[in-house]
Amino acid sequence: MTDTTDYAREYADALRDPEGYWQRIAQRIDWMQPPTQIRDVSFHADDFRIRWYADGVLNASVNCLDRHLPARGDRTALIFEPDDPNGEARHVTYRELHARTCRLANALRNLGVRKGDRITIYLPMIVDAVVAMLACARIGAIHSVVFGGFAPQSIADRIADCRSKLIITADEGMRGGKRIGLKANVDAALALPGTNSVETVLVVRHTGAAVAMQMPRDRWVDAVVAGQPDTCDPEPMNAEDPLFILYTSGSTGKPKGVLHTTGGYMVFASFTHERVFDLREDDIYWCTADVGWITGHSYIVYGPLANGATAVVFEGVPNHPDHSRFWRVIDKHQVTIFYTAPTAIRALMREGDAPVRAASRKSLRLLGTVGEPINPEAWRWYHDVVGDARCPVVDTWWQTETGGILIAPPIGMEAKPGSAMKPFFGVRPALVDADGKELQGEAAGNLVLKDSWPGQMRTVYGDHARFIDTYFRAYPGLYFTGDGCRRDADGDYWITGRVDDVINVSGHRIGTAEVESALVSHAKVAEAAVVGFPHDIKGQGIYAYVTLVAGQAESDALRAELIAHVRHEIGPIATPDHLQWAPGLPKTRSGKIMRRILRKIAEDAPDQLGDTSTLADPSVVDSLVRNRRGA
Ligand code: PRX
């Protein structure tokens, strides 16, 4: 996207002839057999299909590694920046990354892993995490990366859902100077029901801590890769063969396994990475996400490596050892493109400009954000202070389900603080009202997509009906994003946030149902309802209403115990920010909890409760309002 008219022309081209456009774009990656069938799509439930490049054959790891070896094998693929700023930063070349990937891939094959097997990866932000993903891709195993902040129960649920055969973890992780017992969490997960599919646990030696090894199940990675050849025949993969599963929260039930396939995903991740970030040959690119999220998959691993870029892998956190860490790392590695989340920007903005000014940031050329709506104030600070008012800011809207960026400001177009602006090439957003009627021009409504793009998820692992029900039933023939959105008179899009029961906490999706089920799994809890509320730093916080079992006394100690219980069941990211005792919950006469009312109370807007006359017992509302957080 070089200038505004170029954007408009290319956007129109892609819509006029999607087949021709996406066939051309597919040539950016290496195919063992180039596709002749480009797209085959229907969003209608009775005739449903999403297939891209269906007769193409390729291997994702070959695209990320082998094809760079002849001309740029000695170029740095990854720069590892450890948690400890005094630790050793390491440059890993494409040649070295290739050799390490092949050795692990050979070891996995020796351990009996075959195409289609599921492998769970539970690692910190270290180079081994990238190696593990690529080694799976090399042999056609489907990886399921579980964020290192998830607790044993969450790991176990994800293992059980996809019946993983093998887990790759580390002795410990390091974050902000604190050790995280990853292997211990895996041990605890494997003691839980439903995890007996796991035959082998491979352990990366990272901090060197002593960990319990349970033979013959547990093996050190350095031991199994020792003596393995540093080449490995890549598994030929059909474009529609699965590449990975990534679990994400929805409005109901347990997290769902979002499944991405190989061909379309690789084309879309690499293409969007190049065009949205205006990638150039000498860029040093840094995305601060974790590989446990989709942003890490598409824009630390698959997109940048397929493009032969140099990417920073950062193990640490923005506020350790102080609030200048991001900016010092930018100077240290001469980062040119920096991609982070609004929550990090807001947290750092609160510390003032001095920590930013402590670093020069001269190398920076472009800034990006992702994960949640960015408020204009934070956008301006990012642009004016971090970017010294000379770097464009790209606010990128997308989802785990979309595989890559769908809405972002075209390079060269004047940005509007807080707007993700224009659809990417080939992407057809629309706004609909509650009845599914498409809204034209300047409007606000629910954001849908009218047609497919190559990086779209293909199914919910093991539950195709849930895939169709979740995304294609609300508005037949359209993909429903779950987001609310406004379009202004210039046709620019402004995402306003989730309209379903998903809370976006610091850019991480948490389903209200997950937190509720963690709460009610505590013996003293009879019932729980969870909603989001506006939070200065996190975007949204978690607000829990809890009704205790009869005879149990409310106390601050019990409140702390319940909050700790959620943390223990799901992980720190799901920790409720506020827990209010609810002698009763507002329910309709048919027993449905009226979340709209609970949201307004949590927002401290008791004058906007709306009609409460349909409640079975309207009096419960008065007591909730009286005891609300803001009261
Ligand atoms: O609500 C939108 C919000 O994050 C959701 C997707 O979350 P997840 O699947 O975890 O992926 C996050 C990283 C791609 C969306 O439904 N979201 C993401 N990016 C933006 C955003 N909201 C507003 N502006 C964005 N740029």
mmCIF file of C-alpha atoms in Angstrom, residues 157-158 161 247-250 252-257 466 514:
data_model
loop_
_atom_site.group_PDB
_atom_site.id
_atom_site.type_symbol
_atom_site.label_atom_id
_atom_site.label_comp_id
_atom_site.label_asym_id
_atom_site.label_seq_id
_atom_site.Cartn_x
_atom_site.Cartn_y
_atom_site.Cartn_z
ATOM 1 C CA ASP A 157 -8.661 -28.939 28.713
ATOM 2 C CA ARG A 158 -6.707 -28.065 25.568
ATOM 3 C CA ASP A 161 -9.884 -31.535 23.330
ATOM 4 C CA TYR A 247 -7.754 -22.205 21.370
ATOM 5 C CA THR A 248 -9.724 -19.040 21.906
ATOM 6 C CA SER A 249 -12.647 -17.991 24.058
ATOM 7 C CA GLY A 250 -16.159 -17.625 22.765
ATOM 8 C CA THR A 252 -20.385 -19.927 25.472
ATOM 9 C CA GLY A 253 -18.759 -23.028 26.875
ATOM 10 C CA LYS A 254 -15.119 -24.023 26.782
ATOM 11 C CA PRO A 255 -12.525 -22.409 24.530
ATOM 12 C CA LYS A 256 -12.767 -23.606 20.958
ATOM 13 C CA GLY A 257 -9.939 -24.941 18.818
ATOM 14 C CA ARG A 466 -20.145 -25.316 16.350
ATOM 15 C CA GLU A 514 -15.339 -19.714 31.513
#
